[in-house]
Amino acid sequence: MSTETPWPPQSSADFPRLASLPAYVFAQVNAEKMVRIAAGEDIIDLGMGNPDIGTPSHIVDELVAHAGDHKHHRYSASRGIYGLRDAMSEHYARRYGVAIDSESEVVVTIGAKEGIAHLMLAILDSGDTVIVPSPAYPIHSYSVVFAGGRVHGIPLAEGERGMVDGDALLEAVEQACASTWPRPKALILSFPNNPTTLSADPGFMERAVEVCRREQLLLIHDFAYADFSFSDDEPPSLMQVPGAKEIGVEFFSMSKSYGMAGWRVGFCVGNPAMVGALTKIKSYLDYGIFQPIQIAAAHALRAEQECVTEVRDTYRRRAEALVGALNRSGWPVPPPLATMFVWARIPERFVEMGSIEFARFLLREAGVVVSPGVGFGAEGEGHVRFALIADEDRLRGAGERVGRALRQNP
Ligand SMILES: Cc1ncc(COP(=O)(O)O)c(C=O)c1O
């Protein structure tokens, strides 16, 4: 414990590593939401990206079939059982035409979030710099801070409609490498992107690998929304880029694609040294996921994939319902090309308020919870994020309520 830690500590903020985390700006809106729910208000909560679509029954049935067997009640393997690692390898071969070695190039994680956090702990030294586009899914930055590293933020901007401005992003990466000493060690990317919903094309992925090779950066790609493109273009996997495995890894999550957020299953695939580092640190920290869950996850990956298409189509219809209602209400919000979110620029006359106050305004005046954009990094200011975690009628209702609130406060 640092000598600066007050004795005895009064709160978690008294511990220096936690005190260096950025403020958790979602907390304030959350606290107000709870008060209103407790008071009996009908609140439409589109804050957290917590999927409401249940897990398909064939996956639940597989869990149930194995849950009672005593041999599965012991500790499992922290790196994941072979059958699940092999199912992930088959998934990459089938879907992306890429060979992933089930022994050395894949490790099972307790969700992508845990995997990213522990990978950073395994590969960073205190003071190492990691380049993270902003806005970002918070763990991309927090994981670096937890590991004692430094975040170098670069702006994430839209290029052509719905696509990342890849040239600007990679130029910023090169500038960061030229201007930061010691040189940055890693770059974290994530497309389709939460919260901005921006997508990337295969050409961008290739250029990203090229830049990382030249700048000697490790590349970490969070592919949690791999199955969530609403256009005809499949989101590219980092692993499809020749040579990507020499410098990077990709995280895949069962949470969104298979409605399994509560089950906590993810994967890290790619570079054997990085996968090995994560495997090693996990072997000290956990004993693996409950084995029947791993068996059911392997079944999910190997069975008919129609359920994944259904989940994606559900989110697409939901996005249309919400965006349609917001647009009819006079808030011109573009439909997302991907993910399970709508990322909306705050109407001009409310921008000054800032995204936290605007989110509080929507809660108070419309009974709708959204995430303030600034919670995803400074560049997220001026926006709010709607998570599509309610059915179409309720989302339409949310859009109408928001429209009424905007009109009543000209
Ligand atoms: C970009 C991104 N990565 C990772 C996660 C978390 O994935 P998991 O549930 O596998 O930990 C999320 C969840 O919202 C996400 O948006």
Short mmCIF file of C-alpha atoms and ligand atoms in Angstrom, two decimals:
data_model
loop_
_atom_site.label_atom_id
_atom_site.label_comp_id
_atom_site.label_asym_id
_atom_site.label_seq_id
_atom_site.Cartn_x
_atom_site.Cartn_y
_atom_site.Cartn_z
CA MET A 1 0.00 0.00 0.00
CA SER A 2 1.33 3.45 -0.91
CA THR A 3 2.33 5.77 1.91
CA GLU A 4 -0.19 8.24 0.47
CA THR A 5 -3.08 5.96 1.32
CA PRO A 6 -4.91 7.40 4.34
CA TRP A 7 -5.01 5.12 7.33
CA PRO A 8 -7.45 3.58 7.81
CA PRO A 9 -8.83 3.98 4.25
CA GLN A 10 -12.29 5.53 4.15
CA SER A 11 -13.39 4.62 0.64
CA SER A 12 -12.19 2.81 -2.48
CA ALA A 13 -10.99 6.18 -3.81
CA ASP A 14 -8.32 6.21 -1.09
CA PHE A 15 -6.38 3.56 -3.00
CA PRO A 16 -4.15 5.35 -5.53
CA ARG A 17 -4.68 2.97 -8.45
CA LEU A 18 -8.45 3.33 -8.23
CA ALA A 19 -8.20 7.06 -7.66
CA SER A 20 -6.42 7.37 -11.00
CA LEU A 21 -9.42 5.92 -12.87
CA PRO A 22 -11.52 8.42 -14.82
CA ALA A 23 -14.76 9.41 -13.09
CA TYR A 24 -17.62 6.95 -13.56
CA VAL A 25 -20.08 9.40 -15.07
CA PHE A 26 -22.87 6.87 -15.51
CA ALA A 27 -23.27 6.64 -11.73
CA GLN A 28 -25.17 9.89 -11.34
CA VAL A 29 -27.83 9.10 -13.95
CA ASN A 30 -28.09 5.57 -12.52
CA ALA A 31 -28.71 6.85 -9.00
CA GLU A 32 -31.46 9.19 -10.23
CA LYS A 33 -32.99 6.36 -12.25
CA MET A 34 -33.21 4.16 -9.15
CA VAL A 35 -34.97 6.89 -7.17
CA ARG A 36 -37.57 7.33 -9.92
CA ILE A 37 -38.15 3.59 -10.34
CA ALA A 38 -38.57 3.26 -6.56
CA ALA A 39 -41.17 6.06 -6.74
CA GLY A 40 -43.15 3.97 -9.23
CA GLU A 41 -42.36 5.93 -12.43
CA ASP A 42 -42.42 4.07 -15.74
CA ILE A 43 -38.80 4.44 -16.80
CA ILE A 44 -37.58 3.14 -20.16
CA ASP A 45 -34.00 2.16 -19.40
CA LEU A 46 -31.81 2.29 -22.51
CA GLY A 47 -28.64 2.99 -20.55
CA MET A 48 -26.48 -0.10 -20.25
CA GLY A 49 -25.94 -2.43 -23.23
CA ASN A 50 -27.38 -5.34 -21.30
CA PRO A 51 -29.12 -7.65 -23.79
CA ASP A 52 -32.74 -8.47 -22.93
CA ILE A 53 -33.07 -11.20 -25.57
CA GLY A 54 -32.85 -14.55 -23.79
CA THR A 55 -30.41 -17.30 -24.71
CA PRO A 56 -31.80 -19.64 -27.43
CA SER A 57 -33.35 -22.76 -25.91
CA HIS A 58 -31.02 -25.28 -27.61
CA ILE A 59 -28.10 -23.67 -25.73
CA VAL A 60 -29.94 -23.61 -22.38
CA ASP A 61 -30.94 -27.26 -22.92
CA GLU A 62 -27.31 -28.23 -23.40
CA LEU A 63 -26.38 -26.54 -20.11
CA VAL A 64 -29.23 -28.27 -18.29
CA ALA A 65 -28.23 -31.65 -19.74
CA HIS A 66 -24.77 -31.36 -18.15
CA ALA A 67 -25.39 -29.23 -15.05
CA GLY A 68 -26.27 -32.16 -12.77
CA ASP A 69 -23.25 -34.30 -13.59
CA HIS A 70 -20.88 -34.36 -10.61
CA LYS A 71 -17.82 -34.63 -12.77
CA HIS A 72 -18.50 -31.06 -13.92
CA HIS A 73 -18.72 -29.67 -10.38
CA ARG A 74 -14.97 -29.61 -9.86
CA TYR A 75 -12.67 -26.80 -10.92
CA SER A 76 -12.47 -26.53 -14.67
CA ALA A 77 -9.47 -25.36 -16.75
CA SER A 78 -8.78 -21.63 -16.57
CA ARG A 79 -7.81 -21.56 -20.27
CA GLY A 80 -11.09 -23.26 -21.20
CA ILE A 81 -11.80 -26.90 -22.06
CA TYR A 82 -10.33 -28.19 -25.31
CA GLY A 83 -13.80 -28.74 -26.82
CA LEU A 84 -14.65 -25.05 -26.47
CA ARG A 85 -11.30 -23.79 -27.73
CA ASP A 86 -11.65 -26.16 -30.67
CA ALA A 87 -15.21 -24.93 -31.36
CA MET A 88 -13.83 -21.39 -31.54
CA SER A 89 -11.10 -22.52 -33.92
CA GLU A 90 -13.74 -24.19 -36.14
CA HIS A 91 -15.81 -20.98 -35.99
CA TYR A 92 -12.90 -18.94 -37.37
CA ALA A 93 -12.23 -21.52 -40.09
CA ARG A 94 -15.87 -21.68 -41.16
CA ARG A 95 -16.69 -18.02 -40.90
CA TYR A 96 -13.44 -16.28 -41.86
CA GLY A 97 -11.39 -18.98 -43.57
CA VAL A 98 -8.67 -18.53 -40.96
CA ALA A 99 -6.74 -21.30 -39.17
CA ILE A 100 -6.54 -20.83 -35.40
CA ASP A 101 -4.62 -23.44 -33.42
CA SER A 102 -6.87 -24.63 -30.59
CA GLU A 103 -3.86 -25.22 -28.31
CA SER A 104 -1.68 -22.14 -28.71
CA GLU A 105 -3.84 -19.49 -30.38
CA VAL A 106 -7.06 -19.41 -28.38
CA VAL A 107 -7.89 -18.95 -24.71
CA VAL A 108 -11.38 -18.85 -23.20
CA THR A 109 -12.13 -15.78 -21.06
CA ILE A 110 -14.85 -14.90 -18.56
CA GLY A 111 -16.29 -12.56 -21.18
CA ALA A 112 -14.31 -10.23 -23.45
CA LYS A 113 -14.18 -7.61 -20.69
CA GLU A 114 -12.31 -9.82 -18.25
CA GLY A 115 -10.05 -10.99 -21.05
CA ILE A 116 -9.07 -7.49 -22.14
CA ALA A 117 -8.44 -6.39 -18.55
CA HIS A 118 -6.21 -9.35 -17.76
CA LEU A 119 -4.40 -9.24 -21.09
CA MET A 120 -3.34 -5.68 -20.30
CA LEU A 121 -2.22 -6.73 -16.83
CA ALA A 122 -0.17 -9.51 -18.42
CA ILE A 123 1.51 -7.56 -21.22
CA LEU A 124 2.01 -4.03 -19.84
CA ASP A 125 4.75 -2.75 -17.62
CA SER A 126 4.10 0.13 -15.29
CA GLY A 127 4.24 3.35 -17.34
CA ASP A 128 3.68 1.71 -20.75
CA THR A 129 1.56 3.75 -23.14
CA VAL A 130 -1.41 2.31 -25.01
CA ILE A 131 -3.20 4.14 -27.83
CA VAL A 132 -6.98 4.08 -27.39
CA PRO A 133 -9.39 5.84 -29.76
CA SER A 134 -11.94 8.01 -27.98
CA PRO A 135 -14.83 7.58 -27.45
CA ALA A 136 -14.35 3.96 -26.43
CA TYR A 137 -15.93 1.13 -24.50
CA PRO A 138 -14.65 2.07 -21.02
CA ILE A 139 -12.61 -1.09 -20.25
CA HIS A 140 -10.33 -0.26 -23.19
CA SER A 141 -8.97 2.65 -21.12
CA TYR A 142 -9.59 1.32 -17.59
CA SER A 143 -7.67 -1.90 -18.32
CA VAL A 144 -4.59 0.15 -19.15
CA VAL A 145 -4.93 2.22 -15.97
CA PHE A 146 -5.42 -0.91 -13.83
CA ALA A 147 -2.20 -2.30 -15.25
CA GLY A 148 -0.34 0.88 -14.31
CA GLY A 149 -0.10 2.03 -17.93
CA ARG A 150 -0.90 5.32 -19.60
CA VAL A 151 -3.66 5.93 -22.12
CA HIS A 152 -2.88 8.02 -25.18
CA GLY A 153 -6.29 9.01 -26.56
CA ILE A 154 -6.79 9.70 -30.25
CA PRO A 155 -10.04 10.90 -31.80
CA LEU A 156 -12.36 8.40 -33.47
CA ALA A 157 -14.27 10.13 -36.25
CA GLU A 158 -16.76 9.18 -38.94
CA GLY A 159 -15.59 9.12 -42.53
CA GLU A 160 -18.10 8.03 -45.14
CA ARG A 161 -21.53 7.45 -43.67
CA GLY A 162 -21.34 4.95 -40.84
CA MET A 163 -17.69 4.06 -41.51
CA VAL A 164 -14.68 5.09 -39.46
CA ASP A 165 -12.38 7.74 -40.92
CA GLY A 166 -9.60 5.20 -41.14
CA ASP A 167 -6.99 7.53 -42.64
CA ALA A 168 -7.40 10.08 -39.84
CA LEU A 169 -7.31 7.37 -37.19
CA LEU A 170 -4.14 5.72 -38.47
CA GLU A 171 -2.46 9.08 -39.02
CA ALA A 172 -3.18 9.87 -35.36
CA VAL A 173 -1.64 6.51 -34.40
CA GLU A 174 1.53 7.37 -36.32
CA GLN A 175 1.66 10.82 -34.75
CA ALA A 176 1.25 9.30 -31.29
CA CYS A 177 4.18 6.99 -32.00
CA ALA A 178 6.32 9.86 -33.25
CA SER A 179 5.54 12.16 -30.33
CA THR A 180 5.41 9.82 -27.32
CA TRP A 181 8.43 8.53 -25.44
CA PRO A 182 8.80 5.76 -24.46
CA ARG A 183 7.08 4.67 -27.66
CA PRO A 184 3.54 3.32 -27.25
CA LYS A 185 3.35 -0.41 -26.83
CA ALA A 186 -0.13 -1.27 -28.07
CA LEU A 187 -3.22 -0.07 -29.92
CA ILE A 188 -6.77 -1.10 -29.02
CA LEU A 189 -9.37 -1.05 -31.79
CA SER A 190 -12.97 -2.20 -31.88
CA PHE A 191 -15.19 -2.36 -34.96
CA PRO A 192 -18.18 -2.41 -35.21
CA ASN A 193 -17.74 0.16 -32.49
CA ASN A 194 -19.45 0.78 -29.18
CA PRO A 195 -20.55 3.53 -28.61
CA THR A 196 -20.24 5.25 -32.02
CA THR A 197 -21.63 2.30 -34.06
CA LEU A 198 -18.93 3.02 -36.71
CA SER A 199 -17.79 0.11 -38.87
CA ALA A 200 -14.49 -0.67 -40.56
CA ASP A 201 -13.82 -2.34 -43.91
CA PRO A 202 -11.20 -5.00 -44.70
CA GLY A 203 -8.91 -2.37 -46.25
CA PHE A 204 -8.79 -0.49 -42.95
CA MET A 205 -7.89 -3.65 -41.05
CA GLU A 206 -5.04 -4.32 -43.48
CA ARG A 207 -3.70 -0.79 -43.11
CA ALA A 208 -4.01 -0.99 -39.32
CA VAL A 209 -1.85 -4.13 -39.31
CA GLU A 210 0.65 -2.47 -41.63
CA VAL A 211 0.93 0.60 -39.35
CA CYS A 212 1.25 -1.55 -36.22
CA ARG A 213 4.01 -3.61 -37.81
CA ARG A 214 5.90 -0.50 -38.87
CA GLU A 215 5.48 1.17 -35.47
CA GLN A 216 6.05 -2.05 -33.52
CA LEU A 217 2.70 -1.85 -31.78
CA LEU A 218 0.75 -4.80 -30.45
CA LEU A 219 -2.78 -4.70 -31.85
CA ILE A 220 -5.79 -5.71 -29.78
CA HIS A 221 -9.11 -5.89 -31.60
CA ASP A 222 -12.32 -6.13 -29.58
CA PHE A 223 -14.79 -7.88 -31.91
CA ALA A 224 -17.79 -8.04 -29.55
CA TYR A 225 -20.14 -6.93 -32.36
CA ALA A 226 -18.79 -9.32 -35.00
CA ASP A 227 -22.32 -10.46 -35.88
CA PHE A 228 -24.05 -7.11 -35.78
CA SER A 229 -23.79 -5.55 -39.21
CA PHE A 230 -27.10 -4.29 -40.65
CA SER A 231 -25.68 -3.89 -44.15
CA ASP A 232 -24.59 -6.58 -46.62
CA ASP A 233 -20.98 -6.12 -45.57
CA GLU A 234 -19.68 -8.58 -42.98
CA PRO A 235 -17.54 -6.91 -40.32
CA PRO A 236 -13.95 -7.97 -41.03
CA SER A 237 -12.02 -10.01 -38.48
CA LEU A 238 -8.51 -8.86 -37.67
CA MET A 239 -7.46 -12.48 -38.16
CA GLN A 240 -8.33 -12.30 -41.87
CA VAL A 241 -5.39 -9.97 -42.45
CA PRO A 242 -2.32 -11.99 -43.45
CA GLY A 243 0.31 -11.66 -40.75
CA ALA A 244 -2.11 -10.24 -38.16
CA LYS A 245 -1.38 -13.16 -35.88
CA GLU A 246 2.24 -12.07 -35.65
CA ILE A 247 1.29 -8.83 -33.91
CA GLY A 248 -2.20 -9.03 -32.54
CA VAL A 249 -5.16 -10.72 -30.94
CA GLU A 250 -8.91 -10.48 -31.30
CA PHE A 251 -11.58 -10.80 -28.61
CA PHE A 252 -14.89 -12.44 -29.43
CA SER A 253 -17.85 -12.53 -27.05
CA MET A 254 -20.80 -14.90 -26.71
CA SER A 255 -22.71 -12.16 -24.85
CA LYS A 256 -24.39 -10.35 -27.70
CA SER A 257 -24.39 -12.81 -30.63
CA TYR A 258 -25.93 -15.65 -28.60
CA GLY A 259 -27.78 -13.65 -25.94
CA MET A 260 -25.43 -15.09 -23.30
CA ALA A 261 -24.30 -11.95 -21.45
CA GLY A 262 -24.98 -13.46 -18.03
CA TRP A 263 -23.08 -16.67 -18.81
CA ARG A 264 -19.72 -14.88 -19.15
CA VAL A 265 -17.98 -16.54 -22.06
CA GLY A 266 -15.51 -14.87 -24.41
CA PHE A 267 -12.33 -15.69 -26.29
CA CYS A 268 -8.96 -14.23 -27.11
CA VAL A 269 -7.51 -15.57 -30.37
CA GLY A 270 -4.39 -14.86 -32.37
CA ASN A 271 -0.77 -14.18 -31.48
CA PRO A 272 0.54 -17.17 -29.48
CA ALA A 273 2.78 -15.03 -27.25
CA MET A 274 -0.11 -12.73 -26.27
CA VAL A 275 -2.57 -15.60 -25.94
CA GLY A 276 0.08 -17.39 -23.88
CA ALA A 277 0.53 -14.36 -21.61
CA LEU A 278 -3.21 -14.15 -20.97
CA THR A 279 -3.42 -17.92 -20.45
CA LYS A 280 -0.60 -17.74 -17.93
CA ILE A 281 -1.98 -14.84 -15.88
CA LYS A 282 -5.42 -16.45 -15.87
CA SER A 283 -3.93 -19.68 -14.56
CA TYR A 284 -2.93 -17.73 -11.44
CA LEU A 285 -6.23 -15.86 -11.14
CA ASP A 286 -9.13 -18.17 -11.96
CA TYR A 287 -10.12 -21.82 -12.32
CA GLY A 288 -12.23 -21.50 -15.43
CA ILE A 289 -15.91 -21.16 -16.16
CA PHE A 290 -18.42 -23.73 -14.85
CA GLN A 291 -17.85 -26.63 -17.25
CA PRO A 292 -21.47 -27.15 -18.38
CA ILE A 293 -21.47 -23.49 -19.47
CA GLN A 294 -18.39 -24.16 -21.58
CA ILE A 295 -20.01 -27.27 -23.09
CA ALA A 296 -23.15 -25.26 -23.90
CA ALA A 297 -21.05 -22.46 -25.43
CA ALA A 298 -19.27 -24.98 -27.67
CA HIS A 299 -22.67 -26.31 -28.69
CA ALA A 300 -23.83 -22.75 -29.50
CA LEU A 301 -20.86 -22.25 -31.81
CA ARG A 302 -21.28 -25.59 -33.59
CA ALA A 303 -25.08 -25.72 -33.91
CA GLU A 304 -27.24 -24.04 -36.56
CA GLN A 305 -26.41 -20.31 -36.58
CA GLU A 306 -29.92 -19.12 -37.43
CA CYS A 307 -30.33 -17.78 -33.88
CA VAL A 308 -27.47 -15.32 -34.48
CA THR A 309 -29.18 -13.97 -37.59
CA GLU A 310 -32.40 -13.62 -35.62
CA VAL A 311 -30.68 -11.65 -32.85
CA ARG A 312 -29.09 -9.34 -35.40
CA ASP A 313 -32.39 -8.81 -37.26
CA THR A 314 -34.13 -8.05 -33.98
CA TYR A 315 -31.63 -5.29 -33.21
CA ARG A 316 -31.93 -3.93 -36.74
CA ARG A 317 -35.73 -3.67 -36.41
CA ARG A 318 -35.31 -2.09 -33.01
CA ALA A 319 -32.86 0.47 -34.38
CA GLU A 320 -35.35 1.33 -37.13
CA ALA A 321 -38.16 1.70 -34.60
CA LEU A 322 -36.21 4.05 -32.33
CA VAL A 323 -34.57 6.09 -35.09
CA GLY A 324 -37.91 6.41 -36.92
CA ALA A 325 -39.62 7.72 -33.79
CA LEU A 326 -36.79 10.14 -32.99
CA ASN A 327 -36.77 11.44 -36.56
CA ARG A 328 -40.56 11.90 -36.59
CA SER A 329 -40.18 13.76 -33.30
CA GLY A 330 -37.84 16.24 -34.93
CA TRP A 331 -34.47 14.83 -33.80
CA PRO A 332 -32.59 13.82 -36.94
CA VAL A 333 -30.59 10.77 -35.90
CA PRO A 334 -28.98 8.53 -38.55
CA PRO A 335 -29.71 4.79 -38.39
CA PRO A 336 -26.73 2.73 -37.20
CA LEU A 337 -24.94 0.47 -39.69
CA ALA A 338 -24.06 -1.98 -36.91
CA THR A 339 -24.11 -2.86 -33.17
CA MET A 340 -27.02 -2.69 -30.71
CA PHE A 341 -26.87 1.06 -30.10
CA VAL A 342 -27.99 4.37 -31.50
CA TRP A 343 -25.38 7.11 -31.11
CA ALA A 344 -27.13 10.44 -31.32
CA ARG A 345 -25.74 13.94 -31.58
CA ILE A 346 -27.51 16.09 -28.98
CA PRO A 347 -29.88 18.59 -30.69
CA GLU A 348 -28.11 21.89 -31.25
CA ARG A 349 -30.07 23.91 -28.71
CA PHE A 350 -29.19 21.43 -25.91
CA VAL A 351 -25.52 20.87 -26.74
CA GLU A 352 -24.28 23.56 -24.33
CA MET A 353 -25.86 21.62 -21.48
CA GLY A 354 -23.36 18.77 -21.90
CA SER A 355 -24.22 15.10 -22.22
CA ILE A 356 -24.57 14.38 -18.50
CA GLU A 357 -27.11 17.16 -17.98
CA PHE A 358 -28.89 16.22 -21.21
CA ALA A 359 -29.17 12.60 -20.04
CA ARG A 360 -30.60 13.84 -16.73
CA PHE A 361 -33.01 16.03 -18.67
CA LEU A 362 -34.23 13.03 -20.71
CA LEU A 363 -34.68 11.02 -17.52
CA ARG A 364 -36.59 13.81 -15.79
CA GLU A 365 -38.73 14.99 -18.71
CA ALA A 366 -39.19 11.80 -20.74
CA GLY A 367 -38.54 8.98 -18.29
CA VAL A 368 -35.92 7.59 -20.68
CA VAL A 369 -32.44 6.53 -19.54
CA VAL A 370 -29.55 7.01 -21.98
CA SER A 371 -25.78 6.96 -21.49
CA PRO A 372 -24.06 10.35 -21.60
CA GLY A 373 -21.48 10.37 -24.39
CA VAL A 374 -18.76 11.84 -22.17
CA GLY A 375 -18.81 8.59 -20.17
CA PHE A 376 -17.00 7.00 -23.14
CA GLY A 377 -14.26 9.65 -23.19
CA ALA A 378 -13.97 13.37 -23.81
CA GLU A 379 -14.63 12.97 -27.56
CA GLY A 380 -18.01 11.44 -26.71
CA GLU A 381 -19.25 14.78 -25.38
CA GLY A 382 -22.08 16.23 -27.46
CA HIS A 383 -23.68 12.78 -27.87
CA VAL A 384 -25.83 10.31 -25.99
CA ARG A 385 -26.09 6.55 -26.55
CA PHE A 386 -29.36 4.62 -26.64
CA ALA A 387 -28.97 0.84 -26.03
CA LEU A 388 -31.58 -1.12 -28.00
CA ILE A 389 -32.60 -3.28 -25.06
CA ALA A 390 -36.38 -2.99 -25.23
CA ASP A 391 -38.89 -4.25 -27.79
CA GLU A 392 -39.90 -2.20 -30.82
CA ASP A 393 -43.09 -0.78 -29.28
CA ARG A 394 -41.28 0.36 -26.18
CA LEU A 395 -38.48 1.89 -28.25
CA ARG A 396 -41.03 3.72 -30.40
CA GLY A 397 -42.61 4.91 -27.15
CA ALA A 398 -39.21 6.08 -25.91
CA GLY A 399 -38.65 8.07 -29.11
CA GLU A 400 -42.10 9.66 -28.80
CA ARG A 401 -41.57 10.58 -25.16
CA VAL A 402 -38.20 12.12 -26.00
CA GLY A 403 -39.80 14.08 -28.87
CA ARG A 404 -42.47 15.44 -26.53
CA ALA A 405 -39.83 16.47 -23.98
CA LEU A 406 -37.82 18.28 -26.66
CA ARG A 407 -40.90 20.12 -27.99
CA GLN A 408 -42.00 21.16 -24.48
CA ASN A 409 -38.59 22.69 -23.84
CA PRO A 410 -37.93 24.82 -26.92
C1 LIG B 1 -17.06 -3.29 -27.23
C2 LIG B 1 -17.43 -4.25 -26.15
N1 LIG B 1 -16.53 -5.16 -25.76
C3 LIG B 1 -16.80 -6.03 -24.78
C4 LIG B 1 -18.03 -6.03 -24.15
C5 LIG B 1 -18.27 -7.00 -23.03
O1 LIG B 1 -18.27 -8.28 -23.52
P1 LIG B 1 -18.39 -9.51 -22.51
O2 LIG B 1 -19.80 -9.59 -22.07
O3 LIG B 1 -17.97 -10.68 -23.35
O4 LIG B 1 -17.46 -9.25 -21.39
C6 LIG B 1 -19.00 -5.09 -24.51
C7 LIG B 1 -20.30 -5.06 -23.80
O5 LIG B 1 -21.07 -4.15 -23.90
C8 LIG B 1 -18.68 -4.19 -25.54
O6 LIG B 1 -19.56 -3.26 -25.92
#
